[in-house]
Short mmCIF file of C-alpha atoms in Angstrom, two decimals:
data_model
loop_
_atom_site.label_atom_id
_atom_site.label_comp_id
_atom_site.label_asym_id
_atom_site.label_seq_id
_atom_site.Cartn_x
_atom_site.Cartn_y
_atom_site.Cartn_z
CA UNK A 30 5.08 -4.43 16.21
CA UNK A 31 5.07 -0.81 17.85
CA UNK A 32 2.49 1.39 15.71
CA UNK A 33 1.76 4.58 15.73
CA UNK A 34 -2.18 5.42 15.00
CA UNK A 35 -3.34 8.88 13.55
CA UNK A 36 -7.04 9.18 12.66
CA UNK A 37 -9.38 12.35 13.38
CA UNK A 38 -12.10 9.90 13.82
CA UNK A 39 -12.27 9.22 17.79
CA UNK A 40 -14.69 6.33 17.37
CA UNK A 41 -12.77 4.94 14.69
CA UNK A 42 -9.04 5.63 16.23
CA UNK A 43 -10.52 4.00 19.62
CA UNK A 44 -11.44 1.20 17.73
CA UNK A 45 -8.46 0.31 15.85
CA UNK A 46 -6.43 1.08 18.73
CA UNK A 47 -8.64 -1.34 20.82
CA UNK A 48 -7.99 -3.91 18.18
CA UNK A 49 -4.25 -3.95 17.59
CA UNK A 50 -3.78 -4.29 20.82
CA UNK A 51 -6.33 -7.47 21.19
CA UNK A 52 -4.01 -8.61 18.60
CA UNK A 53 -0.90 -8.04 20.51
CA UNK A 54 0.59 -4.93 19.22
CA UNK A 55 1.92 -2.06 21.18
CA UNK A 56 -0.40 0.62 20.00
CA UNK A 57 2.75 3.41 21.03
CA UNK A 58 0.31 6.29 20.67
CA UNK A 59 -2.62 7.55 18.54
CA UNK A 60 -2.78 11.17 17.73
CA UNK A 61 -6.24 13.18 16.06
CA UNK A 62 -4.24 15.46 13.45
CA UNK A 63 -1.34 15.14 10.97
CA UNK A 64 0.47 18.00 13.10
CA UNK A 65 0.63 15.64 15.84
CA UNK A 66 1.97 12.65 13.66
CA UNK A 67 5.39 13.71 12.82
CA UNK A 68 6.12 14.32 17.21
CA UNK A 69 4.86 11.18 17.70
CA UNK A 70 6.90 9.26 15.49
CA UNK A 71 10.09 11.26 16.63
CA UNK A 72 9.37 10.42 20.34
CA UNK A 73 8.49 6.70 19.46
CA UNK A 74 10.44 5.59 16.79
CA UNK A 75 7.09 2.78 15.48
CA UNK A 76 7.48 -0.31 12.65
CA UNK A 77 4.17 0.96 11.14
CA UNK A 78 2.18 4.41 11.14
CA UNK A 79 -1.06 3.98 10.14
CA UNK A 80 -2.49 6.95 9.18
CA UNK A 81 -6.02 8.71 7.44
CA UNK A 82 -5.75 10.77 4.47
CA UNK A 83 -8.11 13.67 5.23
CA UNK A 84 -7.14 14.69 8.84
CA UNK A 85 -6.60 18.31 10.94
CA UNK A 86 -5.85 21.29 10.16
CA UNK A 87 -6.91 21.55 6.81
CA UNK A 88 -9.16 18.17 5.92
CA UNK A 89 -7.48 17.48 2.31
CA UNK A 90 -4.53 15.63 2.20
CA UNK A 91 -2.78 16.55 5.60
CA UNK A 92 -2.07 13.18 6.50
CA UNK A 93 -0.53 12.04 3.25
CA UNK A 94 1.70 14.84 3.63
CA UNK A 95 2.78 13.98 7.37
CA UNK A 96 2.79 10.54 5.89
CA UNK A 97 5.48 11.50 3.16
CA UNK A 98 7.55 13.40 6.03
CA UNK A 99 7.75 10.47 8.20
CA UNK A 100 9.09 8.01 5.14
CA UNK A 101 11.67 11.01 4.27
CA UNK A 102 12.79 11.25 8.08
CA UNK A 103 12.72 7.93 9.22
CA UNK A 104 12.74 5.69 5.76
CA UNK A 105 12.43 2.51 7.46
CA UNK A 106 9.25 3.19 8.91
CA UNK A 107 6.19 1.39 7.05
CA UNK A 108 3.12 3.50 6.37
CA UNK A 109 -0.53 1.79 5.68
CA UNK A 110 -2.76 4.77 4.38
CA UNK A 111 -6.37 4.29 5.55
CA UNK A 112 -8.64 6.50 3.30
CA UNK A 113 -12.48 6.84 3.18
CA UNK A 114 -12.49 7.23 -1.15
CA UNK A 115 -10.16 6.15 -3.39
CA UNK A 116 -7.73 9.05 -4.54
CA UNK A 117 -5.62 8.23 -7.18
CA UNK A 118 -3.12 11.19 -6.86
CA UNK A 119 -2.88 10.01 -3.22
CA UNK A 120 -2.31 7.01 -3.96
CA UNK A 121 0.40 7.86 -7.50
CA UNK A 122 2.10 10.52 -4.96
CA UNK A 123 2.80 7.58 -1.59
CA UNK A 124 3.91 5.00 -4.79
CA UNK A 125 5.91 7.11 -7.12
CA UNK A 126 8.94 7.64 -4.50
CA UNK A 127 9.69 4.11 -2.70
CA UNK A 128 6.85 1.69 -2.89
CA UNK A 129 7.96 -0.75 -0.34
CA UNK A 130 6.34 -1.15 2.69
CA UNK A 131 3.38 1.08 1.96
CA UNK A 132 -0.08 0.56 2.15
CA UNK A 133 -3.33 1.64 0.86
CA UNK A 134 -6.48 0.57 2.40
CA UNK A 135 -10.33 1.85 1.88
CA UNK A 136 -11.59 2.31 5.58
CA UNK A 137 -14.40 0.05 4.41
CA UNK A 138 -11.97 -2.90 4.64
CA UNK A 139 -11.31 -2.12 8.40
CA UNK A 140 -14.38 -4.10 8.97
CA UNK A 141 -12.63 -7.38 7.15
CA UNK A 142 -10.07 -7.88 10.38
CA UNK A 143 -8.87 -10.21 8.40
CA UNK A 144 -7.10 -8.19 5.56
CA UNK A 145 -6.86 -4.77 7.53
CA UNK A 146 -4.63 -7.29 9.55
CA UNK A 147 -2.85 -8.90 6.38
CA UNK A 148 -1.90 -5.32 4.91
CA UNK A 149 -0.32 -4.21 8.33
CA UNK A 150 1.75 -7.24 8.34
CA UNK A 151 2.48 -7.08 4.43
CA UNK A 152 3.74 -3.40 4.85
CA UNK A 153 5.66 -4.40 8.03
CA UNK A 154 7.41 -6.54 6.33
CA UNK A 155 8.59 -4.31 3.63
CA UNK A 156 6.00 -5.53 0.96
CA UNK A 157 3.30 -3.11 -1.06
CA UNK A 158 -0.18 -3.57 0.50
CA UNK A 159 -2.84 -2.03 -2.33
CA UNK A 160 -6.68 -2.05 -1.60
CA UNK A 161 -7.82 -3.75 -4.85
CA UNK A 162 -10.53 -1.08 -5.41
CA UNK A 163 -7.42 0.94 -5.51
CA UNK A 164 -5.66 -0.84 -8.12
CA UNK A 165 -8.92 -0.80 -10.25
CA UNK A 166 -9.20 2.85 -10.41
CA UNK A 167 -5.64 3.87 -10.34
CA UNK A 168 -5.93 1.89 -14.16
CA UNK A 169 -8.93 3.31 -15.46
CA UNK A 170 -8.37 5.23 -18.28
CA UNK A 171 -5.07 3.37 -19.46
CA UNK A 172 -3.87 4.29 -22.61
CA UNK A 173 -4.76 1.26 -24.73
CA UNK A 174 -1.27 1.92 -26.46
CA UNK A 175 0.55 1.05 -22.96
CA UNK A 176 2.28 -2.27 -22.93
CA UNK A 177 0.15 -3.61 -20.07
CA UNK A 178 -1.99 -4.72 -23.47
CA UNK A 179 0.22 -6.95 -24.48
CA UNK A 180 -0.07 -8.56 -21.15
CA UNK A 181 -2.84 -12.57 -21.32
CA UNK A 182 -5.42 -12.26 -19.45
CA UNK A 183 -3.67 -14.52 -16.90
CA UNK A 184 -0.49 -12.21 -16.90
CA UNK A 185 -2.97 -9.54 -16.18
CA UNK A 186 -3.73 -11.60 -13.11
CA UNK A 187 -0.40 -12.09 -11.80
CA UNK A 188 0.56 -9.04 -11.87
CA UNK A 189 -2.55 -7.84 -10.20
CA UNK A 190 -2.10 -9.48 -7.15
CA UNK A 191 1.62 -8.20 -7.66
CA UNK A 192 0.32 -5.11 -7.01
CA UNK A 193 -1.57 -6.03 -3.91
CA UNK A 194 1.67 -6.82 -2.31
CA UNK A 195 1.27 -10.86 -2.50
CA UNK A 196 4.12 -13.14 -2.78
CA UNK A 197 4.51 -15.74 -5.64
CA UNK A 198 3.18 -18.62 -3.29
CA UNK A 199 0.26 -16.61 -2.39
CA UNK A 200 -0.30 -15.75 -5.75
CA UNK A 201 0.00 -19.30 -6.86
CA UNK A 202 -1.95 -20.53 -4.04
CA UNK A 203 -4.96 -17.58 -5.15
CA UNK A 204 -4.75 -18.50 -8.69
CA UNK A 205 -4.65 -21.99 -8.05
CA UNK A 206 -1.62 -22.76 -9.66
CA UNK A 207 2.18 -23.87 -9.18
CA UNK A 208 4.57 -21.69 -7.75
CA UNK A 209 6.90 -22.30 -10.63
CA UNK A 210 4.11 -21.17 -13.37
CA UNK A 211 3.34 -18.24 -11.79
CA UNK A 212 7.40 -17.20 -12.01
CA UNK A 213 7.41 -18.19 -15.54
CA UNK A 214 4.48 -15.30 -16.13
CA UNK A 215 6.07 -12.68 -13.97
CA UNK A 216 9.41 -13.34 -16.30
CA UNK A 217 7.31 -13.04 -19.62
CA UNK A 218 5.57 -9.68 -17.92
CA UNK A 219 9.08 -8.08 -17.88
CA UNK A 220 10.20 -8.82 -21.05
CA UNK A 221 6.41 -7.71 -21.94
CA UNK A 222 6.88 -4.42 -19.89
CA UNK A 223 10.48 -4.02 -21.34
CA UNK A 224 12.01 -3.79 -17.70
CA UNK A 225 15.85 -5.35 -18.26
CA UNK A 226 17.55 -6.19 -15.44
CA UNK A 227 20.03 -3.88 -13.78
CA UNK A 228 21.74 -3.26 -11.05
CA UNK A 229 19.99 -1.22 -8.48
CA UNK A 230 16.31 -1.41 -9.80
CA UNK A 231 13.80 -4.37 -8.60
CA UNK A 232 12.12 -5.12 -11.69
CA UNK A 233 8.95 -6.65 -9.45
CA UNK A 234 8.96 -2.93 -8.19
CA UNK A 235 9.24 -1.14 -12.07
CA UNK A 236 6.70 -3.98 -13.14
CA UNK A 237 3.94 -2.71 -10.20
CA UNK A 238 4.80 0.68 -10.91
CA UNK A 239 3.79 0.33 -14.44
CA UNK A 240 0.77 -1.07 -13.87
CA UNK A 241 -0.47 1.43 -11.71
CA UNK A 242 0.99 4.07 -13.66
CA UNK A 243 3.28 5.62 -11.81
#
């Protein structure tokens, strides 16, 4: 996939640059500020930006902001977020518009190859890619009237991994059961979250977006 790599770090944009294209990507060009990010996406049109949160000029949440410019200009173009915290109203603010193919990822994770590498291909592929650390503290604090309590234990599991961006087979694989139980408990979370069906609106999407609390 053609990527597009913005990180004020040079050690750490070297780095990931080196290793997407060890793993056969065409790293189309890595900028050091979120000024720099928008150009580069016009000029090279990339599958993916991957971008850091707290970048030049200002060090807050420039890239987020370039990162919400680039999905309004160019929609189809994925975006994993690499941040060093978790920041929830980062995190509500890339979600709350159009969650698909977007990704949050701590930059502690970049060490994991692994699942830095499973996110950009998640994302890529038009699936949600959500650090779990992220999930965790996006729901702390829920409002134990929410309907997310009405939710098993195992329900709360499924639609954990939901969030995470996995598939039904990886969930059932993870959870080490069927395929076909693990639909059954995303059904029973809708009717649980109250999300009907209708036209236009993915209720996978609503279900995620609940949970998270968006």
């Amino acid at each position: 996939m053609r990527i597009v790599l913005a990180e004020d770090s040079t050690l750490l944009r070297e780095g990931l640059a080196r290793l997407l294209a060890e793993e056969g990507h065409d790293v189309a060009a890595t900028v050091a500020s979120a000024e720099e990010l928008t150009g580069a996406v016009d000029r090279h049109r990339p599958d993916v930006v991957v971008t850091d949160v707290r970048m030049p000029p200002t060090h807050t949440d420039d890239g987020l902001r370039a990162a919400l410019e680039v999905r309004r200009r160019w929609p189809s173009t994925a975006i994993l977020v690499l941040s060093q915290y978790v920041e929830k109203r980062y995190a509500t603010r890339l979600l709350a518009d159009r969650p698909e193919g977007v990704g949050y990822v701590l930059k502690d994770r970049v060490a994991q190859v692994d699942d830095f590498l499973d996110a950009l291909d998640r994302v890529a592929a038009g699936a949600t890619a959500l650090d779990p650390e992220v999930v965790r503290q996006v729901l702390a604090g829920a409002d134990p009237a929410d309907p997310l309590t009405r939710l098993t234990p195992r329900e709360r599991d499924v639609l954990h991994h939901m969030a995470q961006g996995h598939t039904n087979a990886t969930i059932a694989e993870r959870l080490h059961v069927s395929q076909s139980a693990v639909e059954k408990h995303i059904n029973t979370i809708f009717d649980k979250l109250d999300l009907p069906r209708a036209a236009g609106y993915s209720r996978r999407v609503l279900a995620v977006l609940r949970y998270l609390g968006v």
